[in-house]
XYZ file of C-alpha atoms in Angstrom:
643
model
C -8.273 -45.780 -18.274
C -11.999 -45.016 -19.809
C -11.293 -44.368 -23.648
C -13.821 -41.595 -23.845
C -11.073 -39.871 -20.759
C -8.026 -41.007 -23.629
C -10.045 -39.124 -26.091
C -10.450 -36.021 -24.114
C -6.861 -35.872 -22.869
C -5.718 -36.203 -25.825
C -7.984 -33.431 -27.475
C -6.697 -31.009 -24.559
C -2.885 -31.691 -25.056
C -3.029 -30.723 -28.653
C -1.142 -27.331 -29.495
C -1.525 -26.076 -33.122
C -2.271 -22.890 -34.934
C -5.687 -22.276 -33.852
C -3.656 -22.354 -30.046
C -1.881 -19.198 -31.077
C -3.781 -15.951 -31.260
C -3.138 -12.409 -31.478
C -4.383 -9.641 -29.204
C -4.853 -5.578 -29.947
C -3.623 -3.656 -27.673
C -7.026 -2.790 -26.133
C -7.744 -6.694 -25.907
C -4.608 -7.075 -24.452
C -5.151 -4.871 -21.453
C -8.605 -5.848 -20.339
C -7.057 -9.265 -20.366
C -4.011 -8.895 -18.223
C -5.437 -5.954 -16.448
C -2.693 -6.810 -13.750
C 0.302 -5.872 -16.613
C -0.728 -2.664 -16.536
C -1.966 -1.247 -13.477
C -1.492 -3.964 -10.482
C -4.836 -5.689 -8.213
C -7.955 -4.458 -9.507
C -9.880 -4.553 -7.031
C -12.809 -2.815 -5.736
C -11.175 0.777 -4.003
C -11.214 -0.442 -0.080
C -7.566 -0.160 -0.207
C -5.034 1.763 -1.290
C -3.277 0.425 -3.666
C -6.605 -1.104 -5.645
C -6.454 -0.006 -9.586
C -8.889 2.541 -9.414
C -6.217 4.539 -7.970
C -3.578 3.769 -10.206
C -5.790 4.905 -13.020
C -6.515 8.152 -11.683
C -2.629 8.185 -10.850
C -1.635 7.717 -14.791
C -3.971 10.171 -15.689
C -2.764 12.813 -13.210
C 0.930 12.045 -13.847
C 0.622 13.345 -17.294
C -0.634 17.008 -15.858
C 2.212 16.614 -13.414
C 4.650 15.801 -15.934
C 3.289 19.204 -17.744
C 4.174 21.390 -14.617
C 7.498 19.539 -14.519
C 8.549 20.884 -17.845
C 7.260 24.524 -16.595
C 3.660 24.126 -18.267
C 0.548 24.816 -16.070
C 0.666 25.752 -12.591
C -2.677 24.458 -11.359
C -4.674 20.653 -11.851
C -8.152 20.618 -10.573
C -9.340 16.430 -10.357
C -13.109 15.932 -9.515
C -14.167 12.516 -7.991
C -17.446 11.071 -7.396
C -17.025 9.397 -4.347
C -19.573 7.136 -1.890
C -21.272 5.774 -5.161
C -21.214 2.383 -6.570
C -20.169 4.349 -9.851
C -17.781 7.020 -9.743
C -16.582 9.355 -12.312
C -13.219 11.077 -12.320
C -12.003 14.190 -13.966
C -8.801 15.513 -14.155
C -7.877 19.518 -15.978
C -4.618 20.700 -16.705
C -3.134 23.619 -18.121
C -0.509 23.127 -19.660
C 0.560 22.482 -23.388
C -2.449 20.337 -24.224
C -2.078 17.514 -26.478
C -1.068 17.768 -29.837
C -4.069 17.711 -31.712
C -3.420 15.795 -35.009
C -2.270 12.757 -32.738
C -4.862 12.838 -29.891
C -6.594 9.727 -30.591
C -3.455 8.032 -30.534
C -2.078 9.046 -27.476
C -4.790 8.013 -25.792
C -5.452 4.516 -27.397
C -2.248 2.944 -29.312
C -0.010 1.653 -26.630
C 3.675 2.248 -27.733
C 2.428 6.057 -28.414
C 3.528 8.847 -26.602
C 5.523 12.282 -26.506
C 7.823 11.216 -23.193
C 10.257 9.312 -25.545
C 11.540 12.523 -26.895
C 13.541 14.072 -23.187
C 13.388 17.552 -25.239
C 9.841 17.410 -24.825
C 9.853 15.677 -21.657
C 13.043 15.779 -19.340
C 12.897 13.822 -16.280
C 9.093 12.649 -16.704
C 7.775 9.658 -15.022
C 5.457 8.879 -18.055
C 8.006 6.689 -20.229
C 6.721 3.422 -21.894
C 3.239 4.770 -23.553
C 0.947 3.166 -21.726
C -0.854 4.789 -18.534
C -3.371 6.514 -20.620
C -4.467 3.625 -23.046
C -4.945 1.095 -19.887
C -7.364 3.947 -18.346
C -9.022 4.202 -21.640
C -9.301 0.190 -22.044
C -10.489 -0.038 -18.267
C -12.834 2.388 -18.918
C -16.221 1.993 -19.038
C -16.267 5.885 -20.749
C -13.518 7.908 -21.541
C -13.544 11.153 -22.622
C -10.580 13.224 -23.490
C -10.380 17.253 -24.896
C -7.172 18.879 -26.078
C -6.991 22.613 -26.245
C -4.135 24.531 -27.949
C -2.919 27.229 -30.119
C -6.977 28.726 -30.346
C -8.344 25.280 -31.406
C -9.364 22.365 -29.827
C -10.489 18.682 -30.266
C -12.657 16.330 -28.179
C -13.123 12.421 -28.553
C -15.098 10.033 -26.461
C -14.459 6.185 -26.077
C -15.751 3.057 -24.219
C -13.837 0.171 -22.905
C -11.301 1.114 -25.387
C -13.528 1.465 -28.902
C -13.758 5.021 -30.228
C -17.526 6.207 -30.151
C -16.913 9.953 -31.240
C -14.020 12.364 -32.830
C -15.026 15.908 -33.059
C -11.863 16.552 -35.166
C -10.010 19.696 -34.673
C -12.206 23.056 -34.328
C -11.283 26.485 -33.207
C -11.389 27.005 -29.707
C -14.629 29.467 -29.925
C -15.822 29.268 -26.302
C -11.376 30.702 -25.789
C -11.087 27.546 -23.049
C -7.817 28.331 -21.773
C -4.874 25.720 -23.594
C -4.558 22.386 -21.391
C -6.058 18.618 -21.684
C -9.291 17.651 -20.045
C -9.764 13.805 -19.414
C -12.908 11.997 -17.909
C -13.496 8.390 -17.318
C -15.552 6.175 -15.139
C -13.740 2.710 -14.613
C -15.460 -0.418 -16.057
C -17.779 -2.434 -13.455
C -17.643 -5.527 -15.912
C -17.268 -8.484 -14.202
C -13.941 -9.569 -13.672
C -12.632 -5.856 -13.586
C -13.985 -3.076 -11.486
C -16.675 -4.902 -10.053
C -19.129 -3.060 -6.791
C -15.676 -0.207 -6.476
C -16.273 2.452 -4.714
C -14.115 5.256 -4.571
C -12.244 6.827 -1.239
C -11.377 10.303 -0.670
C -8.763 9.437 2.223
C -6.718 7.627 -0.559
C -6.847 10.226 -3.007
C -6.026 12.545 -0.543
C -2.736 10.781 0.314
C -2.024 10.259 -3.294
C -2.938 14.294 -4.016
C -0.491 15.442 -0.884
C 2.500 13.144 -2.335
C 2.071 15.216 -5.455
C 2.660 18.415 -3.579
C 5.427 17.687 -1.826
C 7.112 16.702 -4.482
C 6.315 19.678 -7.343
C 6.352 22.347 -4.526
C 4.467 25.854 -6.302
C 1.917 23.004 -7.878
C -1.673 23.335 -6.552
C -4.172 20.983 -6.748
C -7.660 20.815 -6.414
C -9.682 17.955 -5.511
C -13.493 18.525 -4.932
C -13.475 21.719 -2.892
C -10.330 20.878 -1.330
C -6.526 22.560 -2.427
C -3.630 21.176 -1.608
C 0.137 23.137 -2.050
C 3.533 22.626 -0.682
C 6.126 25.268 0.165
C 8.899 22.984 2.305
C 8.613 20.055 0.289
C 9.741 16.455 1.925
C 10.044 18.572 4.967
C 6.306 18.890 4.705
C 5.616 15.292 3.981
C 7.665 14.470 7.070
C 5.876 16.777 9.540
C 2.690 15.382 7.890
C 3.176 11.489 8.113
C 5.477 11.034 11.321
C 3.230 9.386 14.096
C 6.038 9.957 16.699
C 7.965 12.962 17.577
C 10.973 13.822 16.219
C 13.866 14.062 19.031
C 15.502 16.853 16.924
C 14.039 19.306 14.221
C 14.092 17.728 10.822
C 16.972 18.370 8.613
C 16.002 19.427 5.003
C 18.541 19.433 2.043
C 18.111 19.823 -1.385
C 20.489 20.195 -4.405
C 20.326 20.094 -8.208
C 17.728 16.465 -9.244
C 18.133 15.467 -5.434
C 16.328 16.642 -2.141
C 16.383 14.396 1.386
C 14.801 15.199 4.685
C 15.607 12.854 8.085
C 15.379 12.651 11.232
C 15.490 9.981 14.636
C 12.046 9.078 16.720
C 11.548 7.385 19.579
C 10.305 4.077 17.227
C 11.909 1.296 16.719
C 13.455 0.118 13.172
C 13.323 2.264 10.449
C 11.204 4.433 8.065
C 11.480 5.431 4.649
C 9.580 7.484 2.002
C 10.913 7.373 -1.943
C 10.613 9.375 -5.111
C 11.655 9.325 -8.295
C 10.257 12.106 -10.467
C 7.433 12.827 -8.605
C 6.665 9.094 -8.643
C 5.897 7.431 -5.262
C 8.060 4.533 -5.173
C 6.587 2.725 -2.244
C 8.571 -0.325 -2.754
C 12.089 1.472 -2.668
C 14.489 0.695 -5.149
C 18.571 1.705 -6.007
C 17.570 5.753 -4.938
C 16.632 4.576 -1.308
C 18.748 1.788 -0.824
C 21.882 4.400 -1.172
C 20.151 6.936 1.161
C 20.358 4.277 3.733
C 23.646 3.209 3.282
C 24.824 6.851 2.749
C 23.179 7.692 6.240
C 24.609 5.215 8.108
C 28.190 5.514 6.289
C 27.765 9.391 6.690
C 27.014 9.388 10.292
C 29.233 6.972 11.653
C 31.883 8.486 9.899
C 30.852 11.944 11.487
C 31.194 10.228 15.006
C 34.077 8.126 14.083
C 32.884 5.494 16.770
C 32.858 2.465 15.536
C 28.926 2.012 16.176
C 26.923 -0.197 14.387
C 25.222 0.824 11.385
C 21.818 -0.839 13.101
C 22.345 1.527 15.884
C 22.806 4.374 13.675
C 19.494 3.671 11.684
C 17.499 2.592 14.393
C 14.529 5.121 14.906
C 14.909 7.101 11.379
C 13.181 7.977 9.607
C 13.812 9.891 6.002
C 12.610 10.352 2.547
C 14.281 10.739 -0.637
C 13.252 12.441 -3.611
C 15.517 12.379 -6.861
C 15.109 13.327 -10.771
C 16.855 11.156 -13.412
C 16.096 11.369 -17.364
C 14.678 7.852 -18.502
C 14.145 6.426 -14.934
C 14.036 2.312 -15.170
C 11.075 0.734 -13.061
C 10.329 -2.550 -11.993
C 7.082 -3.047 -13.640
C 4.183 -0.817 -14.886
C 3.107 0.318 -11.733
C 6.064 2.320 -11.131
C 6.618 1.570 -7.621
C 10.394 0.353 -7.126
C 13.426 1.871 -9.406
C 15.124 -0.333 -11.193
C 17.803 2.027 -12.575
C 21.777 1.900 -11.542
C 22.755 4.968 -13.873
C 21.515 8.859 -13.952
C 22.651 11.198 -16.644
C 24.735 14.474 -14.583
C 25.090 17.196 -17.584
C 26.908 15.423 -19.766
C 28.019 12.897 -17.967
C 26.442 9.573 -16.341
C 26.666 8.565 -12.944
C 25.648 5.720 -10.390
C 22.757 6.420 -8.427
C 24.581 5.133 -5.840
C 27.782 7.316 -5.883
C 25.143 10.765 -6.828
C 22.928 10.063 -3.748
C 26.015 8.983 -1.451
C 27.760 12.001 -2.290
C 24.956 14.229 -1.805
C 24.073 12.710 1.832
C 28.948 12.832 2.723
C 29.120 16.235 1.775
C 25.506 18.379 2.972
C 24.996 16.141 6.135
C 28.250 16.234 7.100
C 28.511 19.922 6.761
C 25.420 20.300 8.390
C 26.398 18.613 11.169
C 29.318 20.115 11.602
C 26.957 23.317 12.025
C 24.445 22.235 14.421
C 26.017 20.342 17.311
C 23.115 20.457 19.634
C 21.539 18.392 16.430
C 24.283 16.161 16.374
C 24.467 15.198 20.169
C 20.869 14.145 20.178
C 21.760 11.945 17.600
C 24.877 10.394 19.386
C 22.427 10.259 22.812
C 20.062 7.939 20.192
C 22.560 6.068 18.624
C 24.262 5.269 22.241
C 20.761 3.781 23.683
C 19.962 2.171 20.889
C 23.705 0.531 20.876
C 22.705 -0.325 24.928
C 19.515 -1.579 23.994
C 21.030 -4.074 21.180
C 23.918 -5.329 22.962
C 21.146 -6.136 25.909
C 19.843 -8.665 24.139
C 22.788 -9.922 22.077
C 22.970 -12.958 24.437
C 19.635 -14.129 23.187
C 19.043 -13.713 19.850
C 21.211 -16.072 18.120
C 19.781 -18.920 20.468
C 16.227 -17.748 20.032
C 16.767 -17.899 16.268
C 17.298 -21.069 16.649
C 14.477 -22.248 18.874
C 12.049 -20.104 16.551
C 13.214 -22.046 13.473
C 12.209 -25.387 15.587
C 9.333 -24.738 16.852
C 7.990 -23.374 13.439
C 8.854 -26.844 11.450
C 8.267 -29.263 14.788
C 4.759 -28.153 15.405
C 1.954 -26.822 13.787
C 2.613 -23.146 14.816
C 2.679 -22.018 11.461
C 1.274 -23.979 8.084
C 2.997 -22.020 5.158
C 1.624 -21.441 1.466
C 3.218 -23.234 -1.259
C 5.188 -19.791 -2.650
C 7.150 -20.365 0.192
C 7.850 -23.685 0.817
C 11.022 -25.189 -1.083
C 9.548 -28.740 -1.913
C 6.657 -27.585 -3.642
C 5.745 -25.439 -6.239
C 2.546 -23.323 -6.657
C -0.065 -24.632 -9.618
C -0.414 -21.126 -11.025
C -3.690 -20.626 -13.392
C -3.763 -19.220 -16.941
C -4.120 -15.017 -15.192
C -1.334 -15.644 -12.648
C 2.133 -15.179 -12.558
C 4.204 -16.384 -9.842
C 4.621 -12.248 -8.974
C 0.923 -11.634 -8.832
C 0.902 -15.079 -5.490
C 3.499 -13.050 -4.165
C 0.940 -10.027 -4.240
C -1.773 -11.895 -2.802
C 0.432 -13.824 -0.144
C -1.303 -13.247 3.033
C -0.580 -15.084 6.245
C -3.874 -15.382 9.531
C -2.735 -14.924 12.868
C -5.006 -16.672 14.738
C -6.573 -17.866 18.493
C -6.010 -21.283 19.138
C -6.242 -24.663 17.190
C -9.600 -24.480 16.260
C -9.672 -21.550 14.674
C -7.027 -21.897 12.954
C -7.861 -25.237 11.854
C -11.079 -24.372 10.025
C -9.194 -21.776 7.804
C -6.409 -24.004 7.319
C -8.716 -26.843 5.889
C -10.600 -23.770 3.435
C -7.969 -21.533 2.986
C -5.687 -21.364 -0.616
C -2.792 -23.501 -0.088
C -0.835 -21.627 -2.953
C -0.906 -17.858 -0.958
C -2.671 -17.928 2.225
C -0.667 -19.510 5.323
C -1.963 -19.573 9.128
C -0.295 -18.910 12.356
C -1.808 -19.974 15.686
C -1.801 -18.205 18.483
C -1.622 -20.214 22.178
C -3.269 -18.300 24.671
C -3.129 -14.331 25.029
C -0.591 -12.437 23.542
C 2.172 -10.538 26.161
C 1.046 -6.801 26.274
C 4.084 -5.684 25.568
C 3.396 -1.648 25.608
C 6.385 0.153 27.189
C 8.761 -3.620 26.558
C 12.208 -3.281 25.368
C 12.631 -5.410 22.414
C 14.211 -7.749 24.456
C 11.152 -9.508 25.148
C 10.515 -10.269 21.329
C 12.863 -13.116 21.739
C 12.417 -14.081 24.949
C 8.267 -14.869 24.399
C 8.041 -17.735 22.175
C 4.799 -16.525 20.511
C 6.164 -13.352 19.486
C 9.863 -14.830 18.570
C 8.136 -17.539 16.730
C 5.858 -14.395 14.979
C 8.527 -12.699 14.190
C 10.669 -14.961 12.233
C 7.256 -16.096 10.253
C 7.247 -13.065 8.622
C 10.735 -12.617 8.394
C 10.803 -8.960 9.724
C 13.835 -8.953 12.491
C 15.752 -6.944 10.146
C 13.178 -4.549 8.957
C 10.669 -5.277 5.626
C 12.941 -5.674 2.805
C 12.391 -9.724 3.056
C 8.960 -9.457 4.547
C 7.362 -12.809 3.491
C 3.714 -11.897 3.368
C 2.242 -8.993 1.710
C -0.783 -9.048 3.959
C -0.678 -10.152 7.385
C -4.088 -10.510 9.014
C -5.273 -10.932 12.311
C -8.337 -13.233 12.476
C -10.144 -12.986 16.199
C -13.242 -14.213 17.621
C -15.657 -11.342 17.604
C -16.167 -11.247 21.181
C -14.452 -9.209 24.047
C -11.634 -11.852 24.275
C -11.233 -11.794 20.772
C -11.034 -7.882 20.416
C -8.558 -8.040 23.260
C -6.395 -10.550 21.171
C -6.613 -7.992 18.739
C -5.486 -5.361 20.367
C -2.419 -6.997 21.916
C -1.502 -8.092 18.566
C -1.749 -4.342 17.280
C 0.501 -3.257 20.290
C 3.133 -5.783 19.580
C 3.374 -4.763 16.094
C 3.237 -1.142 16.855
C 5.930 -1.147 19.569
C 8.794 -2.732 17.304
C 7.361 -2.934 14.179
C 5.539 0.180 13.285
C 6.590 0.330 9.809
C 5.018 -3.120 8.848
C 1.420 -0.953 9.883
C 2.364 2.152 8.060
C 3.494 0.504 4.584
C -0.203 -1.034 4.988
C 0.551 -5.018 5.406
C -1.645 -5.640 8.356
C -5.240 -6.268 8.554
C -8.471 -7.220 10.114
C -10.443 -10.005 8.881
C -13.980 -9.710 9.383
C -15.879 -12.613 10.064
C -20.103 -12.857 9.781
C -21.756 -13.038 13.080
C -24.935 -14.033 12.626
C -26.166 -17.374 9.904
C -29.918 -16.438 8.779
C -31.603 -19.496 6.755
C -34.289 -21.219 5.639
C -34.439 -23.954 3.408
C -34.317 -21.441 -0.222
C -31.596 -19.109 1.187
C -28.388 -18.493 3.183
C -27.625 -14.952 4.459
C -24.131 -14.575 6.646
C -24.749 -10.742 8.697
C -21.801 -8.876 9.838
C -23.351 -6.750 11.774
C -27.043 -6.576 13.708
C -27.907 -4.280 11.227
C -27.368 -6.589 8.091
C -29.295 -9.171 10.733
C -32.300 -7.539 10.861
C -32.869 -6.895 7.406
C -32.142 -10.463 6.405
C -34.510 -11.290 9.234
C -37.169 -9.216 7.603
C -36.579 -10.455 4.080
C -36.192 -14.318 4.703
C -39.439 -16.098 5.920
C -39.116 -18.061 8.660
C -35.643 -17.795 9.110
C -33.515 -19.545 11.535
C -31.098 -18.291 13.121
C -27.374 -19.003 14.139
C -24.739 -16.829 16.213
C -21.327 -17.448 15.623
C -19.600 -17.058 19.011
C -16.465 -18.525 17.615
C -13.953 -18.642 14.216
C -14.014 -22.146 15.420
C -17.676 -22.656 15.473
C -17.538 -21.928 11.719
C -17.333 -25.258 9.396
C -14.260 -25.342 6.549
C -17.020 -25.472 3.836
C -18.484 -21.959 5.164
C -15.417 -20.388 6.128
C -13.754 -20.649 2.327
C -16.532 -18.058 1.617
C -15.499 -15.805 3.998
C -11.276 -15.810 3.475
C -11.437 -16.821 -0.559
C -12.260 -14.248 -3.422
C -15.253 -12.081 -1.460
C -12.795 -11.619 1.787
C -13.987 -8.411 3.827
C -11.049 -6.926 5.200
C -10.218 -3.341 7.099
C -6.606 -2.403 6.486
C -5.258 -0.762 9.736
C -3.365 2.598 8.989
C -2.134 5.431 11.017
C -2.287 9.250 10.764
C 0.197 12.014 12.265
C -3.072 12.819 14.432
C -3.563 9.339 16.019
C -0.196 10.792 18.199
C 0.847 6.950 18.296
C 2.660 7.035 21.619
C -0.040 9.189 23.644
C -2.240 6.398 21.254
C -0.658 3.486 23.120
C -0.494 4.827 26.387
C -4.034 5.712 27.037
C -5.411 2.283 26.014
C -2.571 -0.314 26.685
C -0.407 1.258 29.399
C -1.267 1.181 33.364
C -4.644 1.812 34.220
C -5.178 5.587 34.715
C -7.916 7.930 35.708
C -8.539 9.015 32.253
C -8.860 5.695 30.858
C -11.219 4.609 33.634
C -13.414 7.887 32.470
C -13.612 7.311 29.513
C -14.657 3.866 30.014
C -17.689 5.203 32.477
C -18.569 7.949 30.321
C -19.272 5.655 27.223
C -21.294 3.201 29.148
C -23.510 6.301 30.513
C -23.654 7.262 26.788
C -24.841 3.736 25.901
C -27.157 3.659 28.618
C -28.442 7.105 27.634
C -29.351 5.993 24.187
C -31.394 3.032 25.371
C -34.905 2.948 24.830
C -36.697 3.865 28.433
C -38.428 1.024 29.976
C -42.486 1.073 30.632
């Protein structure tokens, strides 16, 4: 080996004191960002840590009205912008002054380890507010109580002002006023942009669960009276095939009901605090359905059958909740505190779900034989296809590892291990796992030859996908593609063991590709709809035009971005990608690597997912044919009139 190679290995293996360093707290989260408050990234998807930071700052205010302090919390975003700013009022207690600066910038510091002060507060490890400070580019916070008031600014972290504490002359009402605009500093917040239908979603979770809150987000108000019942009526996308039932009790309050969709749906709280990947609460509201119900019935059915089409949501309040990380978004606790006492989750929740759905069962039989009549055809529909699962299990499992069907990532493939980097923990590959599902070899065998080995796998497609609007689930084992598909991801038994956080469908951008697309969507919709609504699946988007010369590169997505590049580059030449296969390796890791333009699909209670499906992918009908006319007359309309 070349000494001066000896010399430089050598120099890089060494570990002594200068190797070990110390970090402030402030250091320490603009640093490992991710600790704190998840992805960064840049606010094109939901859970993106602009949104978290607004989220820590308005779960202090909530936490206020939880403890009977301040009825109202007005937040203010700048949205549309490249930078937005974000204010959020309360008016409740306020801050104590003498310790303001500290709440807000010495991590550690906080009033939610005393439960006199704060009983059942989501708030708990002093942090949320000193990563939004850190992560901010300015951050501005204002404490009014007891006639005086105090007011300090910061940026990324560093104190730039302290007013001190002053009387309260202008007689603000009592409350805490924070501002901050997250940092654009490269390798943080870089281009965000803020979107109002996120903190919409995040602002209606809030009211459901604090019912008598009201908050107001630029012009808009949003206020609960029915609680989860409300949050049910708002997200279901399918009907409900008997009115909701709605119980509540002291720290616990459920709401449930069957659709006509297949698998099942949940949505989780824990003091107000969306936990979106479950946890001990909703894992015993499951179990406590299914052991509730078939207990009711006392049929021996199949707790599958039982769950199959529900779809719930928990809320419950425990003093010193345990959570899986920072972000708050899976309960970690076993134990609650009842009075005096403490109690499993399990056996509190459980007991809860025996003793009010029972009874209320027991009251409304008209309730409870629409329930049997769903449990019966979902029983029918199982045992129809018992004859072919176990074998298509098997043939799934071949196909996957005797073919090139599927080429996994490294996180998931037992002989190898991922080479993490210095920022990444083994948790933050399981984040970014994504997995392509794409048309044919050649497509998929550009991205596979520039995609990252360690978190992005590729499925291929052969030919068009079945449409399989209207299918029974039967023929998800009987079509290879989509039994292959399915045990890929791992989702036959619902999400729990999903294997990819993001699963994205990567089509040509042409009619055929779009009708790929489209099938894919169905299939997905039809038995998995809850793999859509948790927000795994995406689109990738892929340039369509090349525009060159020999100085510069442009890639267009659309014929708008063409025609500017057109007009900017002189002499340009230019390409037109008809194909994901046309696209070489070396250009395509630009387009699935760190700069990846995605749109995450979601759904709404007013896309009416059924009538949805019908209109576009069930038997041709009159309307559908209309609609079809009346666009191209609208198209036709808008063209420029010949000479």
């Amino acid at each position: 080996m070349d000494e001066k190679v000896l010399i430089e290995n050598e120099q890089q293996a060494q570990y002594n004191d200068d190797n070990i360093v110390h970090l402030d707290d402030r250091e320490h989260i603009r640093r490992r960002p991710g600790m704190y408050i998840g992805k960064l990234g840049d606010g094109s998807h939901s859970d993106d840590g602009i949104y978290v930071l607004i989220k820590e700052t308005i779960d202090n205010s909530i936490d206020e009205y939880r403890m009977g302090e301040g009825k109202v919390i007005e937040v203010t975003v700048e949205t549309g912008i490249e930078h937005g700013k974000v204010t959020v009022r309360d008016y409740g207690r306020g801050i104590p002054l003498g310790k303001m600066i500290d709440a807000v910038s010495l991590l550690n510091t906080g009033g939610k380890y005393d439960t006199k002060a704060f009983k059942k507060s989501v708030g708990l490890n002093g942090v949320g507010t000193k990563a939004v400070n850190a992560l901010s580019e300015r951050f501005v916070v204002e404490s009014f109580r007891e006639g005086k008031h105090r007011r300090a600014e910061f940026s990324k972290g560093h104190i730039v002002c302290d007013s001190g504490i002053l009387d309260n002359t202008d007689n603000q009402p009592r409350g805490t006023y924070v501002e901050f605009q997250p940092d654009d500093t490269k390798g943080l917040f870089e281009n965000y942009q803020f979107r109002s239908e996120y903190i919409e979603m995040l602002l209606r979770n809030y009211s459901y669960l604090n019912t008598g809150l009201t908050l107001k987000y630029n012009g808009k108000r949003f206020v609960s009276k029915d609680g989860l019942l409300d949050l049910l009526r708002e997200n279901m996308t399918s009907e409900p095939l008997y009115p909701i039932i709605h119980l509540s009790g002291e720290d616990i309050e459920i709401a449930l009901t069957h659709t006509d969709q297949s698998g099942e749906e949940y949505f989780s709280f824990v003091n107000g605090q969306h936990t979106i990947q479950g946890g001990t609460h909703q894992a015993a509201f499951r179990e406590a359905i299914g052991k509730t119900i078939k207990e009711f019935f006392n049929k021996n059915q199949d707790l599958s059958d039982i769950r199959n089409g529900v779809v719930g949501a928990i809320a419950i309040n425990v003093e010193e909740p345990t959570f899986e990380s920072q972000t708050k978004i899976k309960l970690g606790s076993r134990d609650m505190s009842l009075k005096e006492d403490s109690i499993s989750i399990n056996k509190f929740v459980n007991d809860f779900v025996k003793r009010e759905l029972d009874n209320y069962l027991h009251k409304t039989p008209d309730t409870a034989q629409v329930m049997l009549q769903k449990i019966q055809d979902s029983e029918k529909e199982r045992k129809a296809i018992a004859g072919v699962t176990k074998l298509a299990r098997e043939r799934a499992k071949k196909n996957l590892l005797n073919n090139p069907k599927l080429r996994d990532c490294r996180i998931h493939l037992n002989d190898a291990k991922p080479s993490f980097s210095s920022k990444q923990s083994e948790d933050d590959l399981r984040a970014e796992s994504s997995i392509f599902i794409t048309e044919g070899l050649s497509a998929s065998g550009s991205i596979t030859k520039s995609r990252d080995v360690n978190t992005q796998a590729v499925f291929s497609l052969r030919g068009k996908p079945l449409n399989s609007y209207g299918l029974t689930k039967k023929v998800v084992y009987e079509n290879e593609e989509f039994n292959c598909l399915q045990s890929a991801l791992n989702i036959e038994d619902g999400l729990d063991d999903l294997r990819y956080n993001k699963v994205i469908i990567a089509t040509d951008a042409d009619v055929d590709g779009m009708h790929i697309r489209l099938l894919m969507l169905t299939f997905f919709l039809q038995f998995f709809p809850d793999l859509v609504k948790k927000g795994h699946v995406y689109i990738l988007q892929t340039p369509l035009f090349r525009v060159k010369n020999k100085q510069e590169t442009r890639y267009c997505y659309s014929e708008e971005e063409r025609l500017k590049a057109i007009s900017e580059i002189k002499n340009p030449e230019i390409t037109r990608f008809k194909g994901l296969g046309e696209i070489s390796p070396e250009e395509f890791s630009g387009f699935i690597g760190k700069n990846i333009r995605l749109d995450q699909v979601s759904l709404r209670k007013e896309d009416a997912l059924n009538d949805l499906m019908a209109f576009y992918m069930g038997k041709n009908t009159t309307e559908r044919q209309n609609f079809i006319i009346d666009n191209l007359v609208v198209e036709q309309d808008d063209a420029e009139p010949e000479e």
